[in-house]
């Protein structure tokens, strides 16, 4: 772990920024010295509140740092946390930066189970060949998270622990029967995704715990999945989205919605073959939801996306 | 009240192929360090919440938001800003194409647009219109209405394909 005390210069901030010698400015950009000076006059070019920065070298160090700093937060991709910090809606006293821990960024498939590390980026998940092959629906959903630049940094563990009700991946975990591995310095436990999400931005993650990986069973050969969402512009948070699971004859089908209530909503049913019957079924289920904004519209969208996801599943496209 | 000791860190950032040694607080965003410490003001800052894409830079060749990353996290990574893809004299092919097609007006979004497009073309030299729109969906422009930006990228890709074919000595010009 890079000891943060080595970094302590005990030099007052003002003195530091007034000391222009310290600012490396390449010759090409001398003209911008003025900018630097302007900011040196007491205008701070930064927004997040002060925090202690810890950069562990491995998982064990990261978990120890979490245990030893009561108020510490993990910094993974930072695509949800840093906006909150920029506006000072979140002011963690310590950040434990795990973004460089490669050991947590792996994807593997063995013995009918897909293992995905907590630090796998959305774009990596979207492009991974194995995921495309065994869980095409997850590949497709990961490609819908935010925008390209966000997906290059945002992580699976970050998305799951943030638990935004309109996010694609928490619902994907519920739809795909994932189990989350939660580790802390002194313990480890497994929690089914369906029990992990407790409501609006709320999960079962305890202090000192980290989502280190998830495992997803490779779907049975006759199971088919579909995914659809509705957003005003590509990359925006979805107003409603759904995963449909068709289990083949005899089994139970399921729809898992997101964006329509506080968290993922999975409902088992036997989905009707007839379009109008299906619409009735989806409508009846959507009635139970309690969307915060535009309830009637969101419930309508819930039916629309479920039907689209159903069509995708039937075609076996993803 | 609790008082925090301010900590500063001496880090080396590799930006556009040059090493810059800077002293930063861990809470300083990469966008701000690029602009105010290193003086590379071509990286624009719009929303500071990851929405507008004006601050997009390339990290190891892939577009990322410099407003959603602390400078300390960029240590050891290869950073490319708009200054890094601009020739000393004149403009890059992509920049010239933006000029030709009126792909910019106020220019605020342009550095992010150019860098995202550079990354796209590096991966996919001949993108479809849909692929261009998808890649640029995270970059907002309040001036152009996007159509001219898409035209700019498409034309730059086509020009590259033609140049490439010529350089190879091939006679096949259907490239674009
Ligand atoms: S300033 Fe970074 S995305 Fe808007
Ligand atoms: S040219 Fe003005 S925002 Fe794009």
Coordinates of C-alpha atoms and ligand atoms in Angstrom, one line a residue:
Chain A
X1 CA 0.0 0.0 0.0
X2 CA 1.4 3.4 -0.8
X3 CA 1.5 5.0 2.6
X4 CA -0.3 8.3 2.5
X5 CA 1.9 9.7 5.3
X6 CA 4.8 9.8 2.8
X7 CA 2.8 12.3 0.9
X8 CA 2.2 14.6 3.7
X9 CA 4.2 17.8 3.1
X10 CA 2.6 19.8 5.9
X11 CA 2.9 22.8 3.7
X12 CA -0.1 25.2 3.9
X13 CA -2.1 25.1 0.8
X14 CA -1.9 28.7 0.0
X15 CA 1.9 28.7 0.1
X16 CA 1.9 25.7 -2.2
X17 CA -0.3 27.3 -4.9
X18 CA 1.5 30.6 -4.7
X19 CA 4.7 28.9 -5.4
X20 CA 4.7 28.9 -9.1
X21 CA 8.0 27.2 -9.3
X22 CA 6.2 24.1 -8.4
X23 CA 3.9 24.2 -11.3
X24 CA 5.3 22.4 -14.2
X25 CA 4.2 24.1 -17.4
X26 CA 5.6 22.9 -20.6
X27 CA 7.2 25.7 -22.8
X28 CA 4.6 25.2 -25.4
X29 CA 1.9 26.4 -23.0
X30 CA 3.6 29.2 -21.2
X31 CA 0.7 31.4 -22.1
X32 CA -1.4 29.5 -19.7
X33 CA 0.6 30.5 -16.8
X34 CA -1.8 33.3 -16.4
X35 CA -4.6 30.8 -15.8
X36 CA -2.5 29.1 -13.2
X37 CA -1.8 32.3 -11.4
X38 CA -5.4 33.4 -11.4
X39 CA -6.3 30.2 -9.6
X40 CA -3.4 30.7 -7.3
X41 CA -5.1 33.8 -5.9
X42 CA -7.3 31.9 -3.6
X43 CA -9.7 30.4 -6.1
X44 CA -9.6 26.7 -5.7
X45 CA -9.7 24.7 -8.8
X46 CA -11.4 21.8 -7.1
X47 CA -14.7 20.8 -5.8
X48 CA -14.8 17.6 -3.7
X49 CA -14.1 18.1 0.0
X50 CA -10.8 17.0 1.4
X51 CA -10.4 13.3 1.9
X52 CA -7.6 10.9 2.9
X53 CA -6.6 8.9 -0.1
X54 CA -5.5 5.3 0.3
X55 CA -4.3 3.2 -2.6
X56 CA -4.0 -0.5 -1.7
X57 CA -1.9 -2.9 -3.7
X58 CA -4.2 -5.9 -3.3
X59 CA -7.6 -7.0 -2.1
X60 CA -6.4 -7.8 1.5
X61 CA -5.0 -4.4 1.9
X62 CA -8.1 -2.8 0.6
X63 CA -10.3 -4.7 3.0
X64 CA -8.1 -3.9 5.9
X65 CA -8.2 -0.2 5.0
X66 CA -12.0 -0.4 4.9
X67 CA -12.1 -2.0 8.3
X68 CA -9.7 0.4 9.8
X69 CA -11.4 3.6 8.6
X70 CA -14.9 3.7 9.8
X71 CA -16.1 6.4 7.3
X72 CA -14.1 5.0 4.3
X73 CA -15.7 4.6 0.9
X74 CA -14.4 2.5 -1.9
X75 CA -13.5 4.2 -5.1
X76 CA -13.9 1.9 -8.0
X77 CA -14.9 3.4 -11.3
X78 CA -16.1 6.5 -9.6
X79 CA -18.8 7.2 -12.2
X80 CA -21.5 7.5 -9.5
X81 CA -19.4 8.5 -6.5
X82 CA -17.4 11.3 -8.0
X83 CA -20.4 13.3 -9.3
X84 CA -21.8 13.1 -5.8
X85 CA -18.5 14.3 -4.4
X86 CA -18.1 17.1 -6.9
X87 CA -21.3 18.5 -5.6
X88 CA -20.4 17.7 -2.0
X89 CA -23.5 15.5 -1.7
X90 CA -21.0 12.9 -0.5
X91 CA -18.0 13.7 1.7
X92 CA -16.2 10.6 2.6
X93 CA -13.3 11.1 5.0
X94 CA -11.3 8.3 3.4
X95 CA -11.3 6.9 -0.1
X96 CA -9.9 3.5 -0.7
X97 CA -9.0 3.5 -4.4
X98 CA -9.4 -0.1 -5.7
X99 CA -9.6 1.0 -9.4
X100 CA -6.2 -0.5 -10.2
X101 CA -6.7 -3.9 -8.6
X102 CA -6.5 -6.1 -11.7
X103 CA -7.1 -9.3 -9.7
X104 CA -10.8 -8.1 -9.4
X105 CA -11.3 -7.4 -13.1
X106 CA -11.4 -10.9 -14.5
X107 CA -14.2 -12.9 -16.2
X108 CA -14.1 -16.7 -16.4
X109 CA -16.5 -19.5 -17.1
X110 CA -16.1 -22.9 -15.5
X111 CA -18.3 -25.8 -14.7
X112 CA -21.5 -24.1 -15.7
X113 CA -20.8 -21.0 -13.8
X114 CA -19.8 -17.5 -15.0
X115 CA -17.5 -15.6 -12.6
X116 CA -17.3 -11.9 -13.0
X117 CA -15.0 -9.8 -10.8
X118 CA -16.4 -6.8 -9.1
X119 CA -14.0 -4.5 -10.9
X120 CA -15.0 -5.6 -14.4
X121 CA -15.8 -2.4 -16.4
X122 CA -19.1 -2.2 -18.3
X123 CA -17.4 -2.0 -21.6
X124 CA -15.3 -5.0 -20.8
X125 CA -18.4 -6.9 -19.9
X126 CA -20.1 -5.7 -23.1
X127 CA -17.2 -6.8 -25.3
X128 CA -16.1 -10.0 -23.6
X129 CA -16.3 -13.0 -26.0
X130 CA -17.3 -15.6 -23.3
X131 CA -20.1 -13.4 -22.0
X132 CA -21.3 -12.8 -25.6
X133 CA -21.5 -16.6 -26.0
X134 CA -23.1 -17.8 -22.8
X135 CA -24.9 -14.7 -21.6
X136 CA -25.7 -12.6 -24.6
X137 CA -28.4 -10.8 -22.7
X138 CA -25.9 -9.5 -20.2
X139 CA -23.5 -8.4 -22.9
X140 CA -26.3 -6.4 -24.5
X141 CA -27.5 -4.8 -21.3
X142 CA -23.9 -3.8 -20.3
X143 CA -23.7 -2.0 -23.6
X144 CA -26.7 0.1 -22.6
X145 CA -25.1 1.4 -19.4
X146 CA -24.4 5.1 -19.7
X147 CA -22.2 6.2 -22.6
X148 CA -18.9 4.8 -24.0
X149 CA -16.7 7.0 -21.8
X150 CA -18.7 6.1 -18.7
X151 CA -18.6 2.4 -19.6
X152 CA -14.9 2.5 -19.9
X153 CA -14.6 3.3 -16.2
X154 CA -17.7 2.2 -14.4
X155 CA -17.6 -1.1 -12.7
X156 CA -20.0 -4.0 -12.0
X157 CA -19.4 -3.9 -8.3
X158 CA -19.9 -0.1 -8.3
X159 CA -23.2 -0.3 -10.1
X160 CA -24.5 -3.1 -7.9
X161 CA -23.5 -1.3 -4.6
X162 CA -24.9 2.0 -5.8
X163 CA -28.2 0.3 -6.7
X164 CA -29.8 3.0 -8.8
X165 CA -33.3 1.8 -9.4
X166 CA -33.0 2.7 -13.1
X167 CA -29.7 0.9 -13.6
X168 CA -29.5 -2.1 -16.0
X169 CA -27.0 -4.3 -14.1
X170 CA -28.7 -4.8 -10.7
X171 CA -31.8 -6.0 -12.5
X172 CA -29.7 -8.2 -14.7
X173 CA -28.2 -9.9 -11.7
X174 CA -31.7 -10.6 -10.3
X175 CA -33.0 -11.8 -13.7
X176 CA -30.0 -14.1 -14.2
X177 CA -30.1 -15.7 -10.7
X178 CA -26.7 -14.2 -9.8
X179 CA -25.1 -14.7 -6.4
X180 CA -22.9 -11.9 -5.0
X181 CA -19.7 -12.6 -3.1
X182 CA -19.3 -10.0 -0.3
X183 CA -15.9 -9.9 1.4
X184 CA -14.7 -8.0 4.4
X185 CA -11.3 -8.1 6.2
X186 CA -12.5 -10.9 8.5
X187 CA -15.3 -12.7 6.7
X188 CA -17.0 -13.6 3.4
X189 CA -20.6 -14.4 2.5
X190 CA -22.7 -15.1 -0.5
X191 CA -26.0 -13.4 -1.1
X192 CA -28.4 -14.1 -3.9
X193 CA -29.0 -11.0 -6.0
X194 CA -32.7 -11.1 -5.2
X195 CA -32.0 -10.6 -1.5
X196 CA -29.3 -8.1 -2.0
X197 CA -31.3 -5.2 -3.3
X198 CA -33.4 -3.7 -0.6
X199 CA -34.9 -0.7 -2.2
X200 CA -34.0 2.8 -3.5
X201 CA -30.2 3.0 -3.4
X202 CA -30.2 0.5 -0.6
X203 CA -28.5 -2.9 -0.4
X204 CA -27.5 -5.5 2.1
X205 CA -23.9 -4.5 1.8
X206 CA -22.5 -4.0 5.4
X207 CA -19.8 -1.6 6.6
X208 CA -16.4 -3.0 5.6
X209 CA -17.8 -5.2 2.9
X210 CA -16.9 -5.2 -0.8
X211 CA -18.6 -6.9 -3.7
X212 CA -15.6 -8.9 -4.9
X213 CA -17.3 -11.0 -7.6
X214 CA -20.6 -12.4 -8.8
X215 CA -21.4 -15.8 -10.1
X216 CA -24.1 -16.5 -12.6
X217 CA -25.2 -20.0 -13.6
X218 CA -24.9 -20.6 -17.3
X219 CA -28.6 -20.7 -18.5
X220 CA -30.1 -24.1 -19.4
X221 CA -30.0 -24.8 -23.2
X222 CA -33.7 -24.2 -23.6
X223 CA -33.9 -21.0 -21.6
X224 CA -34.1 -17.8 -23.5
X225 CA -33.6 -14.3 -22.4
X226 CA -34.6 -11.0 -23.8
X227 CA -33.8 -7.4 -22.8
X228 CA -35.4 -4.1 -23.7
X229 CA -35.4 -0.6 -22.2
X230 CA -36.8 2.8 -22.9
X231 CA -34.8 6.0 -22.5
X232 CA -35.4 9.4 -23.9
X233 CA -31.9 9.5 -25.4
X234 CA -29.4 6.7 -25.9
X235 CA -27.3 6.3 -22.8
X236 CA -29.7 8.1 -20.5
X237 CA -31.1 6.3 -17.5
X238 CA -34.0 4.2 -18.6
X239 CA -37.5 5.3 -17.7
X240 CA -38.4 1.6 -17.7
X241 CA -36.6 -1.6 -18.7
X242 CA -37.3 -5.3 -18.5
X243 CA -35.6 -8.7 -18.8
X244 CA -37.8 -11.6 -19.9
X245 CA -36.9 -15.2 -19.2
X246 CA -38.6 -18.0 -21.2
X247 CA -37.8 -21.3 -19.6
X248 CA -39.2 -23.6 -22.4
X249 CA -42.2 -25.9 -21.9
X250 CA -43.2 -26.8 -18.5
X251 CA -41.1 -24.3 -16.6
X252 CA -41.9 -20.9 -15.2
X253 CA -41.2 -17.8 -17.1
X254 CA -40.2 -14.5 -15.5
X255 CA -40.1 -10.8 -16.1
X256 CA -37.6 -8.6 -14.1
X257 CA -38.3 -4.9 -14.4
X258 CA -36.2 -1.9 -13.5
X259 CA -36.8 1.8 -13.4
X260 CA -40.4 1.3 -12.3
X261 CA -39.9 1.2 -8.5
X262 CA -37.2 1.4 -5.9
X263 CA -35.2 -1.6 -7.2
X264 CA -35.4 -4.6 -9.5
X265 CA -38.8 -6.3 -9.6
X266 CA -38.9 -10.0 -10.5
X267 CA -42.2 -11.7 -11.2
X268 CA -42.7 -15.3 -12.1
X269 CA -45.5 -16.3 -14.3
X270 CA -46.4 -18.4 -17.3
X271 CA -46.3 -15.9 -20.1
X272 CA -49.3 -16.2 -22.5
X273 CA -48.8 -16.9 -26.2
X274 CA -51.6 -14.6 -27.3
X275 CA -50.5 -11.0 -27.6
X276 CA -53.6 -9.5 -26.0
X277 CA -53.5 -12.0 -23.1
X278 CA -49.8 -11.2 -22.6
X279 CA -50.6 -7.4 -22.5
X280 CA -53.2 -8.1 -19.8
X281 CA -50.7 -10.1 -17.8
X282 CA -48.0 -7.4 -18.0
X283 CA -50.5 -4.7 -17.2
X284 CA -51.8 -6.5 -14.1
X285 CA -48.2 -6.9 -12.8
X286 CA -47.3 -3.3 -13.6
X287 CA -50.2 -2.1 -11.6
X288 CA -48.4 -3.2 -8.4
X289 CA -45.5 -0.8 -9.0
X290 CA -45.3 2.6 -7.4
X291 CA -43.2 4.7 -9.7
X292 CA -42.3 8.1 -8.2
X293 CA -42.7 10.1 -11.3
X294 CA -45.5 9.9 -13.9
X295 CA -46.9 6.7 -12.5
X296 CA -49.4 6.1 -15.3
X297 CA -46.8 6.7 -18.0
X298 CA -44.2 4.5 -16.3
X299 CA -46.6 1.7 -15.9
X300 CA -47.5 1.9 -19.5
X301 CA -43.8 1.8 -20.4
X302 CA -43.4 -1.2 -18.2
X303 CA -45.9 -3.1 -20.3
X304 CA -44.2 -1.9 -23.5
X305 CA -40.7 -2.9 -22.6
X306 CA -41.8 -6.3 -21.2
X307 CA -43.4 -7.0 -24.6
X308 CA -40.3 -5.9 -26.4
X309 CA -38.1 -8.1 -24.2
X310 CA -40.5 -11.0 -24.7
X311 CA -40.1 -10.6 -28.5
X312 CA -36.3 -10.5 -28.1
X313 CA -36.4 -13.6 -26.0
X314 CA -38.6 -15.5 -28.5
X315 CA -36.2 -14.7 -31.3
X316 CA -33.5 -15.8 -29.0
X317 CA -31.5 -12.7 -30.0
X318 CA -30.4 -11.8 -26.5
Chain B
X1 CA -14.6 20.0 15.0
X2 CA -12.4 17.6 13.2
X3 CA -9.6 19.1 11.2
X4 CA -8.0 17.3 8.3
X5 CA -4.4 17.7 7.5
X6 CA -4.2 18.7 3.9
X7 CA -2.1 16.2 2.1
X8 CA -0.5 16.8 -1.2
X9 CA 1.1 14.3 -3.5
X10 CA 3.9 14.6 -6.0
X11 CA 2.8 12.7 -9.1
X12 CA 4.0 12.3 -12.6
X13 CA 1.4 12.4 -15.3
X14 CA 2.1 11.3 -18.8
X15 CA 0.2 13.7 -21.1
X16 CA 0.5 13.7 -24.8
X17 CA 3.8 11.8 -24.6
X18 CA 5.4 14.2 -22.1
X19 CA 6.0 13.7 -18.4
X20 CA 4.7 16.4 -16.1
X21 CA 5.6 16.4 -12.5
X22 CA 2.8 18.0 -10.5
X23 CA 1.9 18.4 -6.8
X24 CA -1.7 17.8 -6.3
X25 CA -4.2 17.1 -3.5
X26 CA -5.9 13.7 -4.0
X27 CA -9.2 15.5 -4.3
X28 CA -8.2 17.4 -7.4
X29 CA -9.9 16.2 -10.6
X30 CA -7.9 15.3 -13.5
X31 CA -9.7 17.9 -15.6
X32 CA -8.7 20.7 -13.3
X33 CA -5.1 19.5 -13.0
X34 CA -4.8 19.3 -16.8
X35 CA -6.2 22.9 -17.1
X36 CA -4.8 24.7 -14.1
X37 CA -1.6 22.9 -13.2
X38 CA -0.4 21.8 -16.6
X39 CA -2.0 24.6 -18.5
X40 CA -3.7 22.4 -21.1
X41 CA -6.9 24.4 -21.4
X42 CA -8.2 22.6 -24.4
X43 CA -9.9 20.1 -22.1
X44 CA -13.2 21.8 -21.4
X45 CA -15.3 21.5 -18.3
X46 CA -19.0 21.8 -18.6
X47 CA -21.1 19.9 -16.1
X48 CA -18.6 18.2 -13.8
X49 CA -21.0 15.2 -13.4
X50 CA -20.2 13.1 -16.4
X51 CA -23.1 14.2 -18.5
X52 CA -21.9 16.6 -21.1
X53 CA -18.7 15.0 -22.4
X54 CA -16.8 18.3 -22.8
X55 CA -14.0 17.0 -20.6
X56 CA -13.5 13.8 -22.5
X57 CA -9.9 12.8 -22.8
X58 CA -8.2 9.5 -23.9
X59 CA -6.8 7.3 -21.2
X60 CA -4.6 4.6 -22.8
X61 CA -6.5 5.3 -26.0
X62 CA -10.0 5.0 -24.7
X63 CA -12.4 7.9 -24.0
X64 CA -12.9 8.7 -20.3
X65 CA -14.3 11.6 -18.4
X66 CA -11.6 13.7 -16.8
X67 CA -14.1 15.3 -14.5
X68 CA -14.9 11.9 -13.0
X69 CA -11.4 10.9 -12.2
X70 CA -8.9 12.2 -9.7
X71 CA -5.5 13.2 -11.0
X72 CA -3.8 10.8 -8.7
X73 CA -5.6 8.0 -10.4
X74 CA -4.1 8.9 -13.8
X75 CA -0.5 8.0 -12.7
X76 CA 1.0 5.5 -15.0
X77 CA -1.6 6.0 -17.6
X78 CA -1.1 7.4 -21.1
X79 CA -3.3 10.6 -21.3
X80 CA -4.2 12.2 -24.6
X81 CA -5.8 15.6 -24.7
X82 CA -6.9 17.7 -27.7
X83 CA -3.5 19.4 -27.7
X84 CA -2.0 15.9 -28.3
X85 CA -3.9 15.2 -31.4
X86 CA -3.4 18.7 -32.9
X87 CA -0.4 19.0 -35.2
X88 CA 2.1 21.9 -34.4
X89 CA 1.0 23.5 -37.7
X90 CA -2.5 23.3 -39.1
X91 CA -5.1 20.7 -38.2
X92 CA -5.5 17.0 -38.1
X93 CA -7.6 15.3 -40.8
X94 CA -10.5 15.0 -38.4
X95 CA -10.2 18.7 -37.3
X96 CA -10.1 19.8 -40.9
X97 CA -13.2 17.7 -41.6
X98 CA -15.0 19.4 -38.7
X99 CA -14.1 22.8 -40.2
X100 CA -15.2 21.8 -43.7
X101 CA -18.5 20.4 -42.6
X102 CA -19.3 23.1 -40.0
X103 CA -19.1 20.5 -37.3
X104 CA -18.6 23.2 -34.7
X105 CA -20.0 26.6 -33.8
X106 CA -19.0 27.8 -30.4
X107 CA -16.4 25.0 -30.1
X108 CA -17.1 24.1 -26.5
X109 CA -17.9 20.5 -27.2
X110 CA -15.4 20.1 -29.9
X111 CA -12.3 18.8 -28.0
X112 CA -14.5 16.0 -26.6
X113 CA -16.1 15.3 -29.9
X114 CA -12.7 15.1 -31.7
X115 CA -11.1 12.8 -29.1
X116 CA -14.1 10.5 -28.9
X117 CA -14.1 10.3 -32.8
X118 CA -10.3 9.7 -32.8
X119 CA -10.8 6.7 -30.5
X120 CA -13.7 5.5 -32.6
X121 CA -11.8 5.6 -35.9
X122 CA -8.8 3.9 -34.3
X123 CA -11.0 1.0 -33.4
X124 CA -13.4 1.1 -36.3
X125 CA -11.9 2.9 -39.4
X126 CA -15.1 2.7 -41.3
X127 CA -18.0 3.2 -38.9
X128 CA -21.7 3.4 -40.0
X129 CA -23.7 6.5 -39.2
X130 CA -25.4 4.5 -36.4
X131 CA -22.0 3.6 -34.9
X132 CA -20.9 7.2 -35.0
X133 CA -24.0 8.4 -33.3
X134 CA -23.7 5.7 -30.7
X135 CA -20.0 6.6 -30.0
X136 CA -20.8 10.3 -29.7
X137 CA -24.0 9.9 -27.8
X138 CA -22.1 10.8 -24.6
X139 CA -21.0 14.2 -26.0
X140 CA -23.5 17.0 -26.0
X141 CA -23.5 19.8 -28.4
X142 CA -25.8 22.8 -27.9
X143 CA -25.0 24.4 -31.3
X144 CA -24.8 22.2 -34.3
X145 CA -27.7 19.8 -34.1
X146 CA -25.2 16.9 -34.5
X147 CA -25.8 16.2 -38.2
X148 CA -22.8 18.2 -39.3
X149 CA -20.6 16.5 -36.6
X150 CA -21.7 13.1 -37.9
X151 CA -20.9 14.3 -41.5
X152 CA -17.5 15.4 -40.3
X153 CA -16.6 12.1 -38.8
X154 CA -18.0 10.1 -41.8
X155 CA -16.0 12.2 -44.3
X156 CA -12.8 12.0 -42.3
X157 CA -13.2 8.2 -42.2
X158 CA -13.8 8.1 -46.0
X159 CA -10.8 10.3 -46.6
X160 CA -8.6 8.1 -44.5
X161 CA -9.8 5.0 -46.3
X162 CA -8.9 6.6 -49.7
X163 CA -5.5 7.7 -48.4
X164 CA -4.9 4.3 -47.0
X165 CA -5.7 2.6 -50.3
X166 CA -3.5 5.0 -52.2
X167 CA -0.7 4.5 -49.8
X168 CA -1.0 0.8 -50.3
X169 CA -0.7 1.3 -54.0
X170 CA -4.1 -0.4 -54.4
X171 CA -6.5 0.8 -57.1
X172 CA -9.6 -0.3 -55.2
X173 CA -11.2 2.9 -54.2
X174 CA -14.5 1.7 -53.0
X175 CA -13.0 2.0 -49.5
X176 CA -15.6 4.3 -47.9
Ligands
LIG1 S1 -17.5 18.2 -17.6 FE1 -17.0 16.1 -17.6 S2 -18.8 15.3 -18.5 FE2 -19.3 17.4 -18.4
LIG2 S1 -20.3 23.7 -31.1 FE1 -21.2 24.8 -29.4 S2 -21.6 23.1 -28.1 FE2 -21.0 22.1 -29.8

